[in-house]
Tab-separated table of C-alpha atoms in Angstrom:
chain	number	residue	atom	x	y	z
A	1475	UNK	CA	-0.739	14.385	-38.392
A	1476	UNK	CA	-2.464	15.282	-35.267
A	1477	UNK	CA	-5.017	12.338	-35.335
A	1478	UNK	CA	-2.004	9.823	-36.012
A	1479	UNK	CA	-0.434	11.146	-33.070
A	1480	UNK	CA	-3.277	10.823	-30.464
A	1481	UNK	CA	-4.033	7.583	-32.006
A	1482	UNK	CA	-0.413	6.400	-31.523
A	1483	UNK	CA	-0.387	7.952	-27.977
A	1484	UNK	CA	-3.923	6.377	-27.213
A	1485	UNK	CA	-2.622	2.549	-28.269
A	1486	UNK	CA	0.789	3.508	-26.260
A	1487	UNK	CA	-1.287	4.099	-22.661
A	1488	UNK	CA	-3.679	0.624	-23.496
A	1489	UNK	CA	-0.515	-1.475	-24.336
A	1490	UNK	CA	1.095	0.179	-20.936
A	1491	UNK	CA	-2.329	-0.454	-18.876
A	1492	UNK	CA	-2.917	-3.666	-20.263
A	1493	UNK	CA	0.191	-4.770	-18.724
A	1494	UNK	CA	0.582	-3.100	-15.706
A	1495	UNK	CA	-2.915	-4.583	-14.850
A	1496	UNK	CA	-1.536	-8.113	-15.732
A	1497	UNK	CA	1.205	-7.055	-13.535
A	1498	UNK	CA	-1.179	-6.285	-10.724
A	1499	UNK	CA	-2.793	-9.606	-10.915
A	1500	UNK	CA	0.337	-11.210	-10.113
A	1501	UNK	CA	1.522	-9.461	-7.381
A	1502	UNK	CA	-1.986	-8.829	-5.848
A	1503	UNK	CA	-1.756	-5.060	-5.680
A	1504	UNK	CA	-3.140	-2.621	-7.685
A	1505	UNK	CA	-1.580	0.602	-6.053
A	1506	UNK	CA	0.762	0.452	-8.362
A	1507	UNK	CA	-1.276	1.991	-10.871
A	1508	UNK	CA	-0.793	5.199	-8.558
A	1509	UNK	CA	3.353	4.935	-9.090
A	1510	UNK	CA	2.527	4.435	-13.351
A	1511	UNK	CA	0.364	7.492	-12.843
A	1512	UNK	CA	2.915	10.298	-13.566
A	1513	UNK	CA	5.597	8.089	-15.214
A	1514	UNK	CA	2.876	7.572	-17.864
A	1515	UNK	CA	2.678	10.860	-18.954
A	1516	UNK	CA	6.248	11.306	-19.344
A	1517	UNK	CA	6.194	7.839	-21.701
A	1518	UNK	CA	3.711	9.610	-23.607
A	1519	UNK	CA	5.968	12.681	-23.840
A	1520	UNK	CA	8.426	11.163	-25.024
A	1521	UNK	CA	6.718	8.859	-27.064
A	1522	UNK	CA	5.116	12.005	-28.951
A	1523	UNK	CA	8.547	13.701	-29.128
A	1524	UNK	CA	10.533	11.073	-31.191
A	1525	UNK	CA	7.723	10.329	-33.459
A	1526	UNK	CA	6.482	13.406	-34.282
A	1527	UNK	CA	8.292	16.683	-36.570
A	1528	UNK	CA	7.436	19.066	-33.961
A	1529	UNK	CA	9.559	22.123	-33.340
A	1530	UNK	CA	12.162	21.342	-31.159
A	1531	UNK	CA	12.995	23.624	-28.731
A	1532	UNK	CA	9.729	23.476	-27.663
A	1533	UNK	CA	9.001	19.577	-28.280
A	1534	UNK	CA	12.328	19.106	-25.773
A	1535	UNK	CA	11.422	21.701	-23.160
A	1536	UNK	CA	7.746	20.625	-22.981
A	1537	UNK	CA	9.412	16.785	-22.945
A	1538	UNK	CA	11.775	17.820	-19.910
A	1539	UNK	CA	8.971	19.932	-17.741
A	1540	UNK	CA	7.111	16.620	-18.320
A	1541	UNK	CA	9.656	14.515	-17.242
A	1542	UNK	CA	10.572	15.895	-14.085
A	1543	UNK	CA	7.233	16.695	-12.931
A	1544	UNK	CA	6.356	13.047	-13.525
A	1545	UNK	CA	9.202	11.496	-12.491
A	1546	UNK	CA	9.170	13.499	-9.114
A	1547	UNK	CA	5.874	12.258	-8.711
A	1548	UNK	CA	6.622	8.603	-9.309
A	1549	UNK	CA	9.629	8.312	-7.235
A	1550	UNK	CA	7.633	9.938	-4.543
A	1551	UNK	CA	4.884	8.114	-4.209
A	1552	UNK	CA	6.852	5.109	-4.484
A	1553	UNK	CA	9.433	5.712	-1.983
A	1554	UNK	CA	5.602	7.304	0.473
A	1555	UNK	CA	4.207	3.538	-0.886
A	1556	UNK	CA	7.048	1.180	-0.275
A	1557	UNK	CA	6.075	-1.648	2.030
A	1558	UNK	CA	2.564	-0.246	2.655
A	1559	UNK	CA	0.644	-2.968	1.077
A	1560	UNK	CA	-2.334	-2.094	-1.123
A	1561	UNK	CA	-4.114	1.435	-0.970
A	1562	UNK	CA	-6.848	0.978	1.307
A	1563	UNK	CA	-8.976	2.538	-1.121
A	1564	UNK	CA	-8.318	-1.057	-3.619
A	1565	UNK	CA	-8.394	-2.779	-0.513
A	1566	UNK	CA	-11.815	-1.987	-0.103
A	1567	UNK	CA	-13.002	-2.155	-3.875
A	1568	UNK	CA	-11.383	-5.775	-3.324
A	1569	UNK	CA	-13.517	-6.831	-0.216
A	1570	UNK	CA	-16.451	-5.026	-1.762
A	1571	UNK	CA	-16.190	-7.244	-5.721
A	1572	UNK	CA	-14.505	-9.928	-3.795
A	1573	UNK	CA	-13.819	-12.509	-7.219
A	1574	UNK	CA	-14.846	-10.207	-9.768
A	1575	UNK	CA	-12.539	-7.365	-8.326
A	1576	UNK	CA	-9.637	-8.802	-11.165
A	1577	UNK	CA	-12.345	-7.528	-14.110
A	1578	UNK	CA	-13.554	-4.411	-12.472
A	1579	UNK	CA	-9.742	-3.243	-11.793
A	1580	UNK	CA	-9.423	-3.322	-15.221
A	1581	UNK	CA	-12.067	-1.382	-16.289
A	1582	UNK	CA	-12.688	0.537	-13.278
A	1583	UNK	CA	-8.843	1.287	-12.433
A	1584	UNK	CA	-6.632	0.570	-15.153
A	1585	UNK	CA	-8.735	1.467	-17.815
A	1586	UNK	CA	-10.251	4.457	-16.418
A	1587	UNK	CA	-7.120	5.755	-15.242
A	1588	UNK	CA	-5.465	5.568	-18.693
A	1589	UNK	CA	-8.765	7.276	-20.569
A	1590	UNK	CA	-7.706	10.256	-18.169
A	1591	UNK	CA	-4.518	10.115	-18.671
A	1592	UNK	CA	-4.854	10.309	-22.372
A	1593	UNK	CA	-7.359	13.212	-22.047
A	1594	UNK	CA	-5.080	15.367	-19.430
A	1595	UNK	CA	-1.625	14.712	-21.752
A	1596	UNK	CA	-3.821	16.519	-24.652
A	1597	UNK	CA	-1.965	19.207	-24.673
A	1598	UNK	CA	1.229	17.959	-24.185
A	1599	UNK	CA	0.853	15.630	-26.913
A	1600	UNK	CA	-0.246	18.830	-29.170
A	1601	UNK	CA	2.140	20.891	-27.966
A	1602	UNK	CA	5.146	18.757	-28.716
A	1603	UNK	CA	4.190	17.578	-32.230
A	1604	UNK	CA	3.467	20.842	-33.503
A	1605	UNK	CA	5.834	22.451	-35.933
A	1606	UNK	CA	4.598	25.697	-35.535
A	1607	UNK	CA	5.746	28.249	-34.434
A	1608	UNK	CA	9.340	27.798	-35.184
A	1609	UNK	CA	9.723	29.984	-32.594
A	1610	UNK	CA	9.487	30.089	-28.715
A	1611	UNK	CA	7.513	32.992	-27.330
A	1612	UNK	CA	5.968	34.597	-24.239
A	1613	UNK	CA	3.383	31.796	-23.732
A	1614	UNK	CA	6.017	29.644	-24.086
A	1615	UNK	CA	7.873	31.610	-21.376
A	1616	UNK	CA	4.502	31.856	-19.476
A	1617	UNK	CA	4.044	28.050	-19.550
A	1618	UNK	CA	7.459	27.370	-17.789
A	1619	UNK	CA	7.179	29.859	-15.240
A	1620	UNK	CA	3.764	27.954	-14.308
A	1621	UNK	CA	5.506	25.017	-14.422
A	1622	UNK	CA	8.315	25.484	-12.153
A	1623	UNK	CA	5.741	26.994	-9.861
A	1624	UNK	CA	4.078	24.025	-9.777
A	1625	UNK	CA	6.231	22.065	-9.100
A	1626	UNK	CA	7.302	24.292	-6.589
A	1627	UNK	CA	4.212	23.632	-4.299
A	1628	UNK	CA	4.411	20.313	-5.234
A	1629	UNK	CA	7.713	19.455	-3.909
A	1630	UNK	CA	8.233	21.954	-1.189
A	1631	UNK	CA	4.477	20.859	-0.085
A	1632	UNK	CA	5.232	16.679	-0.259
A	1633	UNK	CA	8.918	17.061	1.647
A	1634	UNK	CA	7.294	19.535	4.715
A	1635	UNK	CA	4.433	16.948	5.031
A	1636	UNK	CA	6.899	13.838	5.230
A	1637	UNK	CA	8.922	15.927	7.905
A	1638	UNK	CA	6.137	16.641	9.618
A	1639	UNK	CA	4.229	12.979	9.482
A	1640	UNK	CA	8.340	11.918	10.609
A	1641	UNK	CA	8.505	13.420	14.119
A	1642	UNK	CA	6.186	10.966	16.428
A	1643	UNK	CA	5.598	13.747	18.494
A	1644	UNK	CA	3.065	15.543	15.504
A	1645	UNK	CA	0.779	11.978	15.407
A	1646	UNK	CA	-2.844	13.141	15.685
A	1647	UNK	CA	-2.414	16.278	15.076
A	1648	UNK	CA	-2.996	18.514	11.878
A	1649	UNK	CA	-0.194	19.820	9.651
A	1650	UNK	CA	-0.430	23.181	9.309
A	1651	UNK	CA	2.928	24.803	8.737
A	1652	UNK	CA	4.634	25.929	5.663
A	1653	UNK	CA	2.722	26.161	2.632
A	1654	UNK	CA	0.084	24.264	4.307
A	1655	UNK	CA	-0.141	27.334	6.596
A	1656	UNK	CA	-1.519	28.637	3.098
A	1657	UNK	CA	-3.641	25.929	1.770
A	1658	UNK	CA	-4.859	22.763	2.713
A	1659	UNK	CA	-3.348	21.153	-0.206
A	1660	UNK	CA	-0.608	22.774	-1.621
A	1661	UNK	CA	1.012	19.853	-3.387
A	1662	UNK	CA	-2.369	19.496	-5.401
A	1663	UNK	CA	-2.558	23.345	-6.132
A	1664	UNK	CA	1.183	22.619	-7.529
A	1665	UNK	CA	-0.455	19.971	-9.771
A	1666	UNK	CA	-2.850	22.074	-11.013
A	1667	UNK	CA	-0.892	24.922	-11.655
A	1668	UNK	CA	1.622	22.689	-13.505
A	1669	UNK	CA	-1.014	21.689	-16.306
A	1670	UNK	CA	-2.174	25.008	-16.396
A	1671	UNK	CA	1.474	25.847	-17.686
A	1672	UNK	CA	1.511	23.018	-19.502
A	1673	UNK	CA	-1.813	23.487	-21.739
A	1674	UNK	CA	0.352	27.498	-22.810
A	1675	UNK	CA	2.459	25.631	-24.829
A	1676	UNK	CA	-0.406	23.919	-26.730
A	1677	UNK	CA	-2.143	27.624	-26.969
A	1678	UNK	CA	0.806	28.688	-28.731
A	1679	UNK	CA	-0.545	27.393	-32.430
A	1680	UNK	CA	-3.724	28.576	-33.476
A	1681	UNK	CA	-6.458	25.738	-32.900
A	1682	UNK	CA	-5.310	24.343	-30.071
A	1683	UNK	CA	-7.486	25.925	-27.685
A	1684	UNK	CA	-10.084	23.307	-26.886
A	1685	UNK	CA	-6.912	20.920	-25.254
A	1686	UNK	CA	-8.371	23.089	-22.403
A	1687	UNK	CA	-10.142	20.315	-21.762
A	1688	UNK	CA	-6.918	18.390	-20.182
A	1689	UNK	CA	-6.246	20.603	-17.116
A	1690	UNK	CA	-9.548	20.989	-16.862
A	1691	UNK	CA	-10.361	17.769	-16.105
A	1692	UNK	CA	-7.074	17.450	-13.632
A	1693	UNK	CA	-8.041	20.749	-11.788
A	1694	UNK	CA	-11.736	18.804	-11.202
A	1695	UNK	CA	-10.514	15.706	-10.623
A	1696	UNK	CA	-7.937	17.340	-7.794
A	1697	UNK	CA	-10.733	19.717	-5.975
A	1698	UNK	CA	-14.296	17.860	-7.105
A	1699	UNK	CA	-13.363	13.707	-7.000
A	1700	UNK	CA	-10.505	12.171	-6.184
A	1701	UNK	CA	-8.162	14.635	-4.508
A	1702	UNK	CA	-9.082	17.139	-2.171
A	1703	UNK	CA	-12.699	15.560	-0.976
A	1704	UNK	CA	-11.217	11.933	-0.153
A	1705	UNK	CA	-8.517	12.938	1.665
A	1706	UNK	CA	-10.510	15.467	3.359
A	1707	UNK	CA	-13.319	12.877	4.307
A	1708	UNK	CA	-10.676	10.954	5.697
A	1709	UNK	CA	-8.650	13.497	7.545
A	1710	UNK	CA	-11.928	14.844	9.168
A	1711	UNK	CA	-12.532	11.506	10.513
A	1712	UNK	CA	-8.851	10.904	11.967
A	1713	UNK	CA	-7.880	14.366	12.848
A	1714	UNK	CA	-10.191	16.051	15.415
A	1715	UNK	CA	-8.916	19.553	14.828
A	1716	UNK	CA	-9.266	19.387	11.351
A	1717	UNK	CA	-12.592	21.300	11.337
A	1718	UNK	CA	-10.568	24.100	12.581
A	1719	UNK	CA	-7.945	23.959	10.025
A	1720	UNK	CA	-11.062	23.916	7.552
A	1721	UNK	CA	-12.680	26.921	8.738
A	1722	UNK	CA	-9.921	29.055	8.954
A	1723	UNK	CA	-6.986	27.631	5.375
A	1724	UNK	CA	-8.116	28.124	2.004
A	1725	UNK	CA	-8.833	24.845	0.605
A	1726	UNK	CA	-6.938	24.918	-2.777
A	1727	UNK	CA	-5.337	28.727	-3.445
A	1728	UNK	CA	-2.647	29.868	-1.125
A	1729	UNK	CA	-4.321	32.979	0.987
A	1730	UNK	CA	-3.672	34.352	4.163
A	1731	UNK	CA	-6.049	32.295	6.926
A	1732	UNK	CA	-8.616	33.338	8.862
A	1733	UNK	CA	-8.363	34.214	12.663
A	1734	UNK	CA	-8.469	31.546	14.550
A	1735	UNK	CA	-12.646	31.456	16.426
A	1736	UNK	CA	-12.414	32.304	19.446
């Protein structure tokens, strides 16, 4: 049962990367793998729920945590995304493969980005097709608490930065207000936290332990590769107080800062 189900789910993401890559061909812009990112992980959610016996209570409250933490995600980056053109981080892998850049998005982009996805949805996937226990119990309860918390940072974090990056008179300068008075990326602590609460409803049957391995590999991805240490790389370039804001704002857990140097 559990090995037709990540096989099912694993064919699911290649058919769905397979033709959002075609997709990107046409229109010349791969961002929109970025969009796809957390919608895909709902599909597989929901995929996993109606074709599995799982129990249901759970396999529907995993399903809707899911859901709106991907759909949130999708709908915001594509309302941040609209009319931007291509990421400038494609842009570059464009200039940089020039007419080989149509293969290497699909490996490099497209395919990559649905391996991980695959991995990271382990639990999920485990969570909602197993029919035991028939019961819902305190890691369920734990699990959802992480979840909305999560997705607390995540929202709260991504609405104060638009607010702030709206008012002209806050160009140049670093965004440190809020939750961001906490951490330097609270929308990606929210992210972490949310598969964290995620992977307690997998712990809930026995064996299920080593789908640790899903938000493990978001939590590194987040503070190691693609999240915290791009953005940072760029920021620190663009935003001349930024090495203050470093030295004083935990990078990734919310803490009180440090004194300002003085």
């Amino acid at each position: 049962m559990v090995l037709s189900t990540l096989a099912a789910t694993a064919a699911l993401i290649i058919a769905a990367m397979l033709a959002l890559w075609l997709l990107s061909l046409a229109i010349r812009d791969v961002s929109i793998v970025d969009i796809f990112w957390g919608l895909g992980f709902v599909m597989v959610a929901h995929w996993t729920r109606a074709t599995s016996a799982g129990f249901g209570p759970r396999a529907w409250l995993v399903t809707a945590l899911v859901t709106a933490w991907g759909v949130r995600l999708g709908v915001y980056l594509c309302w941040r995304n609209w009319g931007g053109g291509e990421d400038y981080r494609y842009q570059a892998m464009r200039r940089h493969y020039g007419a080989n850049f149509w293969l290497v998005s699909l490996v490099v982009v497209f395919g990559l980005q649905g391996v991980l996805m695959w991995v990271i949805s382990l639990p999920v996937q485990l969570a909602v097709s197993a029919p035991t226990p028939s019961a819902l119990g305190v890691l369920d309860a734990l699990g959802t608490v992480l979840v909305v918390v999560g997705l607390f940072f995540e929202t709260v974090g991504d609405l104060q930065l638009a607010r702030f990056k709206a008012d002209p008179a806050n160009k140049g300068t670093v965004m440190d207000r809020g939750l961001w008075y906490y951490t330097r990326h609270p929308n990606y602590f929210g992210d972490a936290v949310v598969w964290w609460g995620l992977f307690c409803f997998a712990l809930t049957t026995p064996g299920h332990a080593w789908t640790a391995i899903g938000p493990v590999v978001m939590t590194y991805l987040l503070t190691r590769l693609s999240g915290v240490p791009l953005l940072e790389k760029k920021l620190a370039k663009t935003r001349p107080a930024y090495a203050d804001y470093i030295a004083r704002t935990s990078s990734f857990v919310p803490w009180p800062p440090r004194p300002r140097a003085v």
